[in-house]
XYZ file of C-alpha atoms in Angstrom:
622
model
C -31.365 -4.588 27.700
C -34.087 -1.988 28.146
C -37.077 -2.236 25.824
C -37.295 0.785 23.478
C -40.768 2.327 23.482
C -41.664 4.545 20.521
C -44.717 6.621 19.525
C -47.190 4.404 17.711
C -50.273 6.689 17.618
C -51.364 10.222 18.491
C -54.389 12.484 18.074
C -52.704 14.694 15.456
C -53.526 12.105 12.768
C -51.017 13.564 10.300
C -49.538 11.123 7.796
C -48.794 7.449 8.335
C -46.629 7.900 11.433
C -47.144 9.779 14.734
C -45.671 13.297 14.704
C -43.116 12.571 17.431
C -41.920 9.407 15.647
C -40.924 11.370 12.538
C -40.286 14.688 14.278
C -37.513 15.880 11.949
C -39.801 16.005 8.910
C -42.086 18.428 10.789
C -39.386 20.805 12.044
C -36.444 20.690 9.630
C -37.425 23.645 7.425
C -38.408 26.063 10.176
C -35.576 24.979 12.472
C -32.973 25.445 9.747
C -34.096 29.028 9.079
C -34.061 29.870 12.780
C -30.647 28.287 13.384
C -29.157 30.217 10.468
C -30.777 33.508 11.478
C -32.453 34.333 14.761
C -31.233 31.338 16.767
C -32.589 32.442 20.125
C -33.864 29.686 22.404
C -37.273 31.351 22.200
C -37.566 30.413 18.525
C -37.805 26.635 18.752
C -40.596 25.322 16.499
C -43.753 24.519 18.445
C -43.607 20.875 17.305
C -40.188 20.535 18.942
C -41.358 22.325 22.092
C -44.374 20.007 22.198
C -42.137 16.927 21.871
C -39.900 18.162 24.708
C -42.876 18.878 26.978
C -44.528 15.541 26.188
C -41.354 13.510 26.732
C -40.539 15.502 29.861
C -43.927 14.550 31.337
C -42.888 10.898 31.030
C -39.467 11.694 32.507
C -41.113 13.366 35.525
C -42.964 10.140 36.333
C -39.752 8.118 36.128
C -37.949 10.733 38.234
C -40.681 10.581 40.897
C -40.257 6.794 41.125
C -36.486 7.286 41.413
C -36.997 9.709 44.324
C -39.245 7.189 46.097
C -36.679 4.427 45.652
C -33.862 6.728 46.779
C -35.806 7.686 49.897
C -36.445 4.011 50.655
C -32.685 3.454 50.506
C -32.101 6.171 53.088
C -31.443 8.983 50.574
C -28.243 7.233 49.523
C -27.277 8.924 46.240
C -24.301 6.608 45.783
C -26.624 3.662 45.413
C -29.030 5.197 42.914
C -28.051 7.953 40.404
C -30.912 9.859 38.685
C -32.483 8.946 35.334
C -31.112 10.770 32.275
C -32.667 12.256 29.129
C -30.546 12.615 25.976
C -31.271 15.047 23.120
C -29.265 14.311 19.963
C -29.026 17.359 17.645
C -27.666 17.787 14.154
C -25.315 20.755 14.706
C -23.973 23.231 17.267
C -26.432 26.023 16.476
C -29.495 23.819 16.904
C -28.088 22.197 20.047
C -27.497 25.650 21.552
C -31.140 26.613 20.990
C -32.394 23.353 22.531
C -29.921 23.488 25.433
C -30.837 27.054 26.383
C -34.584 26.430 26.023
C -34.332 23.469 28.400
C -31.862 24.786 30.985
C -32.054 28.610 30.867
C -29.922 31.313 29.311
C -28.880 34.952 29.559
C -30.879 37.427 27.507
C -30.276 41.171 27.006
C -32.663 43.511 28.797
C -32.290 47.311 28.743
C -28.603 47.990 29.543
C -27.874 44.635 31.181
C -28.646 40.928 30.902
C -31.076 38.825 32.876
C -31.261 35.086 33.390
C -34.194 33.581 31.502
C -35.613 30.517 33.209
C -35.386 27.110 31.600
C -38.643 25.533 30.494
C -38.237 22.055 32.003
C -38.073 22.311 35.792
C -35.901 19.308 36.676
C -33.349 20.249 34.002
C -32.989 23.950 34.809
C -29.440 25.177 35.462
C -30.702 28.376 37.115
C -32.580 29.188 40.284
C -34.616 32.411 39.949
C -31.774 34.875 39.255
C -28.571 32.888 39.675
C -26.888 29.874 38.136
C -26.756 26.608 40.075
C -23.258 25.549 41.142
C -23.778 22.098 39.606
C -25.475 22.043 36.171
C -28.120 19.376 35.735
C -28.157 19.848 31.946
C -24.942 19.732 29.924
C -24.078 20.426 26.302
C -21.475 18.150 24.701
C -20.089 17.621 21.224
C -18.872 14.053 21.299
C -17.207 14.252 17.882
C -15.044 17.179 19.004
C -14.262 15.582 22.355
C -13.166 12.326 20.761
C -11.325 13.807 17.778
C -8.290 14.851 19.801
C -8.304 18.215 18.008
C -9.932 20.221 20.774
C -13.161 22.191 20.632
C -14.286 24.740 18.085
C -14.476 28.391 19.126
C -18.280 28.339 18.730
C -18.639 25.445 21.121
C -16.192 26.924 23.632
C -18.215 30.129 23.679
C -21.475 28.275 24.300
C -20.028 25.942 26.943
C -17.924 28.565 28.785
C -20.231 28.874 31.802
C -20.677 25.110 31.997
C -16.894 24.596 31.985
C -16.401 27.208 34.737
C -19.025 25.512 36.894
C -17.327 22.158 36.575
C -13.933 23.640 37.364
C -15.386 25.000 40.602
C -16.935 21.596 41.353
C -13.593 19.949 40.606
C -11.911 22.190 43.160
C -14.498 21.228 45.798
C -14.103 17.528 45.148
C -10.313 17.492 44.811
C -8.871 20.354 46.908
C -5.346 19.077 46.391
C -5.633 19.240 42.584
C -5.683 22.216 40.231
C -8.442 22.057 37.576
C -6.391 24.412 35.417
C -4.047 21.493 34.837
C -6.877 19.939 32.826
C -7.807 21.207 29.384
C -11.418 22.177 28.770
C -11.701 19.124 26.549
C -10.442 16.830 29.322
C -12.875 18.356 31.794
C -15.951 17.976 29.571
C -14.876 14.478 28.568
C -14.681 13.580 32.266
C -18.165 14.998 32.865
C -19.666 13.169 29.890
C -18.037 9.856 30.717
C -19.174 10.020 34.368
C -22.846 10.857 33.792
C -24.713 8.600 36.212
C -21.537 7.663 38.096
C -21.899 8.310 41.853
C -19.156 10.420 43.392
C -17.888 11.684 40.022
C -18.215 15.026 38.204
C -21.209 13.919 36.149
C -23.274 12.396 38.924
C -25.854 15.230 39.105
C -26.463 15.397 35.346
C -30.038 14.591 34.355
C -30.095 15.886 30.756
C -27.444 15.659 28.021
C -27.847 17.776 24.871
C -25.467 16.221 22.381
C -24.156 17.523 19.083
C -24.004 14.471 16.805
C -23.879 10.925 18.169
C -22.627 9.961 21.592
C -19.590 7.702 21.434
C -19.951 3.931 21.320
C -18.035 3.463 24.559
C -20.455 5.632 26.518
C -21.913 3.276 29.108
C -24.372 5.305 31.204
C -26.953 2.856 32.581
C -29.557 5.388 33.685
C -30.641 6.813 30.300
C -34.423 6.467 30.190
C -35.464 8.986 27.504
C -34.060 9.978 24.096
C -35.124 12.713 21.669
C -33.688 12.845 18.158
C -33.473 16.310 16.589
C -31.744 15.392 13.357
C -32.205 13.421 10.143
C -31.921 9.632 10.258
C -31.036 8.318 6.832
C -30.363 4.666 7.707
C -31.555 1.980 10.090
C -28.017 1.752 11.485
C -28.041 5.368 12.688
C -31.422 4.796 14.346
C -30.022 1.771 16.169
C -26.885 3.651 17.242
C -28.895 6.447 18.850
C -31.378 4.174 20.596
C -28.530 1.943 21.706
C -27.309 4.674 24.075
C -30.407 4.092 26.199
C -30.561 0.293 26.229
C -28.088 -0.539 28.988
C -30.134 -1.782 31.939
C -30.081 -0.132 35.368
C -30.525 -3.386 37.291
C -29.409 -6.894 36.486
C -30.932 -8.447 39.615
C -33.378 -11.254 38.672
C -36.729 -11.614 40.424
C -37.925 -14.681 42.305
C -38.550 -16.419 38.984
C -35.062 -15.737 37.714
C -36.351 -13.145 35.250
C -35.474 -9.471 34.833
C -38.123 -6.860 35.492
C -38.847 -4.952 32.252
C -37.085 -1.598 31.905
C -38.169 0.827 29.198
C -36.473 3.566 27.183
C -38.812 6.244 25.807
C -37.673 7.332 22.331
C -38.970 10.300 20.293
C -37.792 11.519 16.904
C -36.077 8.298 15.789
C -37.985 6.642 12.894
C -37.232 2.947 12.581
C -37.561 2.694 8.807
C -35.251 2.444 5.816
C -34.998 5.318 3.363
C -35.639 3.916 -0.147
C -32.969 4.343 -2.802
C -33.699 7.041 -5.335
C -33.003 4.988 -8.495
C -31.531 6.226 -11.774
C -32.812 7.312 -15.165
C -31.708 5.578 -18.359
C -31.216 8.769 -20.355
C -29.426 11.689 -18.653
C -31.166 15.064 -18.971
C -29.144 17.746 -20.740
C -28.841 21.069 -18.917
C -31.088 23.865 -20.186
C -29.305 26.715 -21.966
C -29.137 29.860 -19.817
C -31.285 32.858 -20.795
C -30.229 36.428 -20.072
C -33.060 38.246 -18.262
C -32.511 42.009 -18.274
C -34.107 45.441 -18.392
C -34.517 46.902 -21.880
C -33.348 50.561 -22.129
C -35.978 51.421 -24.756
C -38.753 50.426 -22.298
C -37.837 52.870 -19.540
C -41.440 54.096 -19.436
C -42.378 50.782 -17.745
C -39.839 51.204 -14.928
C -40.927 50.533 -11.329
C -39.211 52.327 -8.423
C -39.788 51.224 -4.840
C -38.352 51.784 -1.351
C -36.058 49.088 0.096
C -37.853 48.580 3.406
C -36.103 46.660 6.188
C -38.497 47.396 9.061
C -41.331 49.462 10.492
C -41.775 51.846 13.384
C -45.111 53.158 14.642
C -44.963 56.368 16.679
C -47.884 56.388 19.097
C -46.930 59.553 21.043
C -48.136 57.932 24.287
C -51.834 58.208 23.456
C -54.357 55.600 24.737
C -54.275 52.268 22.948
C -57.186 50.520 21.316
C -57.429 47.565 18.938
C -59.371 46.759 15.785
C -59.515 43.015 15.300
C -60.477 41.385 12.001
C -60.631 37.987 10.328
C -56.828 37.640 10.414
C -56.703 38.177 14.192
C -57.910 34.698 15.096
C -55.979 31.559 15.995
C -57.178 27.962 15.876
C -55.637 25.169 17.930
C -56.299 21.506 17.300
C -54.496 18.238 17.830
C -53.882 18.238 14.073
C -51.163 20.842 14.713
C -49.754 19.374 17.928
C -50.853 16.101 19.540
C -52.328 16.248 23.040
C -51.969 12.499 23.465
C -49.157 10.262 22.238
C -49.122 6.526 22.762
C -45.636 5.097 23.101
C -45.276 1.326 22.861
C -42.549 -1.351 22.699
C -42.544 -4.507 20.620
C -43.297 -6.362 23.850
C -44.332 -5.070 27.246
C -46.523 -2.220 28.422
C -47.396 0.881 26.426
C -47.627 4.371 27.919
C -49.667 7.514 27.196
C -47.801 10.845 27.116
C -49.715 14.114 27.444
C -49.242 17.894 27.697
C -50.602 17.970 31.267
C -47.507 19.796 32.568
C -48.223 22.641 30.159
C -51.947 22.663 30.896
C -51.252 22.947 34.644
C -50.323 26.641 34.223
C -52.971 29.236 35.059
C -54.756 30.841 32.108
C -53.869 34.323 33.398
C -50.210 33.474 32.744
C -51.104 33.371 29.051
C -52.356 36.968 29.014
C -49.326 38.230 30.944
C -46.897 36.431 28.637
C -48.550 37.810 25.475
C -48.625 41.352 26.894
C -44.944 41.029 27.833
C -43.995 39.910 24.305
C -45.916 42.799 22.715
C -44.380 45.354 25.095
C -40.783 44.187 24.716
C -40.889 43.817 20.937
C -43.000 46.798 19.876
C -43.089 49.452 22.613
C -39.534 50.610 23.193
C -38.145 54.061 23.875
C -36.018 54.806 20.820
C -34.395 57.740 22.618
C -32.563 55.407 25.019
C -29.433 53.559 23.833
C -30.870 50.107 24.409
C -34.510 50.869 23.604
C -35.928 50.428 27.121
C -39.499 49.043 27.088
C -42.230 51.613 27.812
C -43.583 49.767 30.825
C -46.426 52.246 31.374
C -48.154 50.732 28.340
C -48.342 47.274 29.963
C -51.787 47.670 31.645
C -53.347 48.850 28.369
C -51.729 46.032 26.393
C -52.873 43.494 28.991
C -56.441 44.817 28.719
C -56.349 44.408 24.911
C -54.910 40.887 25.209
C -57.715 39.880 27.588
C -60.202 41.416 25.142
C -58.712 39.325 22.324
C -59.034 36.153 24.406
C -62.541 36.828 25.731
C -63.906 37.924 22.333
C -63.517 34.479 20.836
C -60.477 35.014 18.636
C -58.901 31.846 20.080
C -60.633 28.670 18.871
C -59.828 25.553 20.886
C -60.822 22.261 19.316
C -61.190 18.915 21.087
C -58.676 18.469 23.883
C -56.784 21.739 23.311
C -56.474 24.429 25.976
C -55.532 28.085 26.100
C -52.140 27.212 27.645
C -50.907 26.178 24.181
C -50.244 29.906 23.794
C -47.417 29.502 26.330
C -45.388 27.672 23.679
C -43.106 30.360 22.343
C -43.951 30.017 18.668
C -47.681 30.253 19.397
C -47.128 33.158 21.806
C -45.228 35.157 19.206
C -47.871 34.479 16.562
C -50.606 35.723 18.897
C -48.540 38.768 19.925
C -48.004 39.722 16.285
C -51.735 39.472 15.500
C -52.673 41.555 18.532
C -50.042 44.204 17.768
C -51.291 44.550 14.186
C -54.782 45.083 15.626
C -53.377 47.773 17.952
C -51.719 49.522 15.003
C -54.977 49.363 13.036
C -57.153 50.519 15.934
C -55.140 53.184 17.733
C -55.987 56.745 16.669
C -52.627 58.501 16.412
C -54.107 61.857 15.427
C -52.025 61.942 12.245
C -52.995 58.608 10.708
C -50.481 56.965 8.423
C -47.942 59.749 8.913
C -47.146 58.202 12.299
C -46.137 54.954 10.564
C -42.450 55.185 9.674
C -40.614 52.861 7.309
C -37.018 51.929 8.081
C -35.122 51.925 4.770
C -31.886 50.242 3.801
C -29.257 52.951 4.352
C -26.893 51.749 1.602
C -29.574 51.264 -1.080
C -32.800 52.992 0.009
C -34.417 52.826 -3.448
C -34.758 49.858 -5.804
C -35.701 49.752 -9.464
C -36.689 47.285 -12.167
C -34.068 49.007 -14.348
C -31.305 47.155 -12.465
C -32.519 43.657 -13.424
C -29.806 41.646 -15.164
C -29.296 37.930 -14.475
C -29.108 34.515 -16.133
C -31.678 31.762 -15.611
C -32.078 28.157 -16.737
C -35.804 28.201 -16.016
C -38.343 28.243 -18.800
C -39.133 31.819 -19.847
C -41.952 33.738 -21.555
C -40.934 36.549 -23.921
C -42.446 39.984 -23.294
C -42.831 41.785 -26.612
C -44.745 44.880 -25.573
C -43.471 48.035 -23.875
C -45.660 47.299 -20.880
C -42.838 45.284 -19.309
C -39.344 46.715 -18.891
C -37.868 43.197 -18.625
C -37.376 41.075 -21.753
C -38.476 37.727 -20.251
C -40.716 36.448 -17.444
C -39.068 33.428 -15.731
C -41.530 30.598 -15.101
C -41.492 28.728 -11.778
C -44.939 27.157 -11.431
C -46.439 27.428 -14.905
C -48.999 30.137 -14.160
C -46.530 33.022 -14.525
C -46.794 32.988 -18.335
C -50.596 33.020 -18.150
C -50.454 35.913 -15.676
C -48.101 37.924 -17.905
C -50.229 37.258 -20.975
C -53.348 38.462 -19.133
C -51.610 41.659 -18.034
C -50.409 42.320 -21.584
C -53.983 42.180 -22.881
C -55.655 44.323 -20.218
C -56.087 47.947 -21.376
C -56.142 49.161 -17.758
C -52.606 47.871 -17.219
C -49.936 50.338 -18.295
C -46.916 48.450 -16.926
C -46.071 45.220 -15.124
C -43.074 43.183 -14.032
C -42.457 39.860 -12.365
C -40.569 40.488 -9.119
C -37.429 38.493 -9.816
C -33.949 39.958 -9.754
C -35.222 43.327 -8.440
C -34.525 42.613 -4.741
C -37.986 43.816 -3.676
C -38.571 41.974 -0.404
C -41.208 42.558 2.255
C -40.083 42.206 5.901
C -42.613 40.643 8.238
C -42.620 38.641 11.442
C -43.991 35.164 12.037
C -43.861 33.302 15.346
C -41.245 35.677 16.702
C -38.866 35.351 13.753
C -38.009 38.192 11.387
C -38.696 37.014 7.848
C -38.973 38.380 4.335
C -41.028 37.321 1.389
C -40.894 38.154 -2.302
C -44.196 39.283 -3.913
C -45.029 37.901 -7.337
C -45.884 40.822 -9.658
C -45.984 44.606 -9.691
C -48.799 46.007 -11.847
C -49.406 49.686 -12.686
C -53.022 50.450 -13.589
C -54.766 53.477 -15.064
C -57.420 54.623 -12.561
C -59.221 56.915 -14.992
C -59.364 60.623 -15.786
C -57.819 62.969 -13.211
C -56.732 60.051 -11.059
C -53.138 59.172 -10.197
C -52.014 55.758 -11.517
C -51.987 52.973 -8.941
C -49.279 50.353 -8.404
C -50.648 47.005 -7.262
C -48.508 44.414 -5.517
C -50.054 41.176 -6.732
C -49.605 38.012 -4.678
C -50.800 34.786 -6.312
C -51.617 32.298 -3.551
C -53.941 29.789 -5.168
C -51.588 26.929 -6.036
C -49.121 27.241 -3.195
C -49.017 25.122 -0.083
C -48.605 27.785 2.565
C -49.640 27.633 6.175
C -52.680 29.783 6.838
C -50.916 31.777 9.557
C -48.028 32.475 7.161
C -50.398 33.769 4.468
C -52.289 35.868 7.022
C -49.048 37.375 8.376
C -47.871 38.374 4.890
C -51.216 39.874 3.886
C -51.685 41.708 7.192
C -48.169 43.158 7.002
C -48.809 44.427 3.484
C -52.173 46.002 4.347
C -51.347 47.494 7.770
C -47.631 48.333 7.485
C -45.908 48.237 4.081
C -48.643 49.786 1.877
C -49.658 52.535 4.365
C -45.986 53.297 5.024
C -45.093 53.664 1.337
C -48.151 55.815 0.660
C -47.194 58.028 3.619
C -43.825 58.696 1.961
C -45.665 60.681 -0.723
C -46.314 63.466 1.796
C -42.769 63.462 3.156
C -40.931 64.496 -0.008
C -40.012 61.143 -1.616
C -42.861 59.978 -3.846
C -43.350 56.466 -5.163
C -46.947 57.066 -6.213
C -49.974 55.296 -4.794
C -49.758 51.605 -3.912
C -52.168 48.845 -2.931
C -52.097 45.096 -2.451
C -54.288 42.274 -3.767
C -54.247 38.488 -3.509
C -55.266 36.382 -6.505
C -56.443 32.852 -5.758
C -56.748 31.749 -9.387
C -54.198 33.092 -11.932
C -56.575 31.988 -14.737
C -59.101 34.489 -13.358
C -56.572 37.290 -12.806
C -58.305 39.738 -15.146
C -61.580 39.629 -13.191
C -59.725 39.708 -9.857
C -57.757 42.827 -10.786
C -60.832 44.607 -12.154
C -62.827 43.815 -9.013
C -59.964 45.158 -6.900
C -59.795 48.391 -8.942
C -63.568 48.905 -8.584
C -63.387 48.353 -4.839
C -60.498 50.804 -4.476
C -62.419 53.454 -6.438
C -65.484 52.961 -4.238
C -63.371 53.256 -1.094
C -61.735 56.466 -2.342
C -65.111 57.928 -3.269
C -66.541 57.088 0.146
């Protein structure tokens, strides 16, 4: 058999195992959210994109050797089918994202669709602006194909173009047969079972994206690379996946009667047992549910707020400028994504995998890609049905992007290069930071009035008076009229301390923990639309002749959040949500004045709030 070669070390130095050995633990949370929501191919987590690029670099070397051997045989394809990479995914939605990212896909643009290029050259199913007649990457669901029950509607929809291409190929190969006599299941089963078989439908396939495990009877000899994009709960499942790559290509012995070593590169398959979870001797009784609700007699502590679902900034075609700040920067290091991965077998030679294919792109491509993302996402003509991009802004956006790069807002640590921004997740993060700087720096002539909030049409206004739910969490009773809700549910332990502090502060006239009110803040991170739930709303007395101020309080001290996630939330609050809500006061619907603060230590909340109030007063006075 081939010798499986797995990652044994990398320069990320995260945890006990290399990142690409235990890939699922690094991507499962982000990938699940994307697959359930915005499941565009452009939203693959950067760790998964990095694994694909790194493994593809190894595949390219094997493919180059195959081409040399094929040429030495007189370009005889029948004698030597190409090497194959397999990606094993956990479900149809994830496999669709991976398949389209690798091979290409159709994306909407203005009033039509365009073909977006695949990211791995040898596996692309498109050529500039048209689909290839013979796909080199296929998507299969082996469980559905082998079940005898046909394919699900979701899978049929995804694989429709692939099926049509193979029907056309079938007609070319067998002019006396009608491919319509075959079911779609029969056709895809034929393709899958003939991968690597010269003269058959699957002979040109170089990449197989599989939903669930490939069947045990699958006997392709030319599989050289495997990527697991799923959980592996047992050693048996690990062995089953790797086993699909272990059939040797050649069984010809050398002059010593020995086989030459053949290797299978494997990412994302951890060879380790998952320990049993054990049991407790005494079962824990369920906690009695507590009714958390608004108290009618405390209506003076009610909070009303707009239900915001998005933002629109009307620039009126004036010149663009940018105001960068501390949240505008990005740092890249091998701690986030390894530049070097050593893959080794139990016996035989090890191999070093790199991101050299990515780093071969010109740096100017980075600026163009970021400017394109900013233009297409944020500068659209709302008066056209499809929101056509305002292309005349592109030169200005490109100038600002180059300014962001040249001004040192991208920090590259050992071994990292600017081309890491070509990975989609990184590109979207950078585009969001630059756009927020454009919003902050562009003089619209009318200030915040040009920032428009998009409200929920069915429920544009929310209120703490609607809170009414049951919880089995611990709770802290609110006895004063400062809080309209009877209890504060406790998640992390500090909520009770925070509520107690707010009760005792004379400046605080009302407060509420944001649970059960449906106050969510939309923001974007790495190209995905997300929402987050702030912790507390606090109304403070700003002194004589001053309008009360509502503070959105976010407690971040004890939470393990990525820095870019925290920065995106805070920047959205300060540059979009807060200015937009305050602008509503001049448009007829008033929610009072709002501001936003972060508290790093809930046991120092009193000082933090007072410092924030003093700073706000100084700013207003200035």
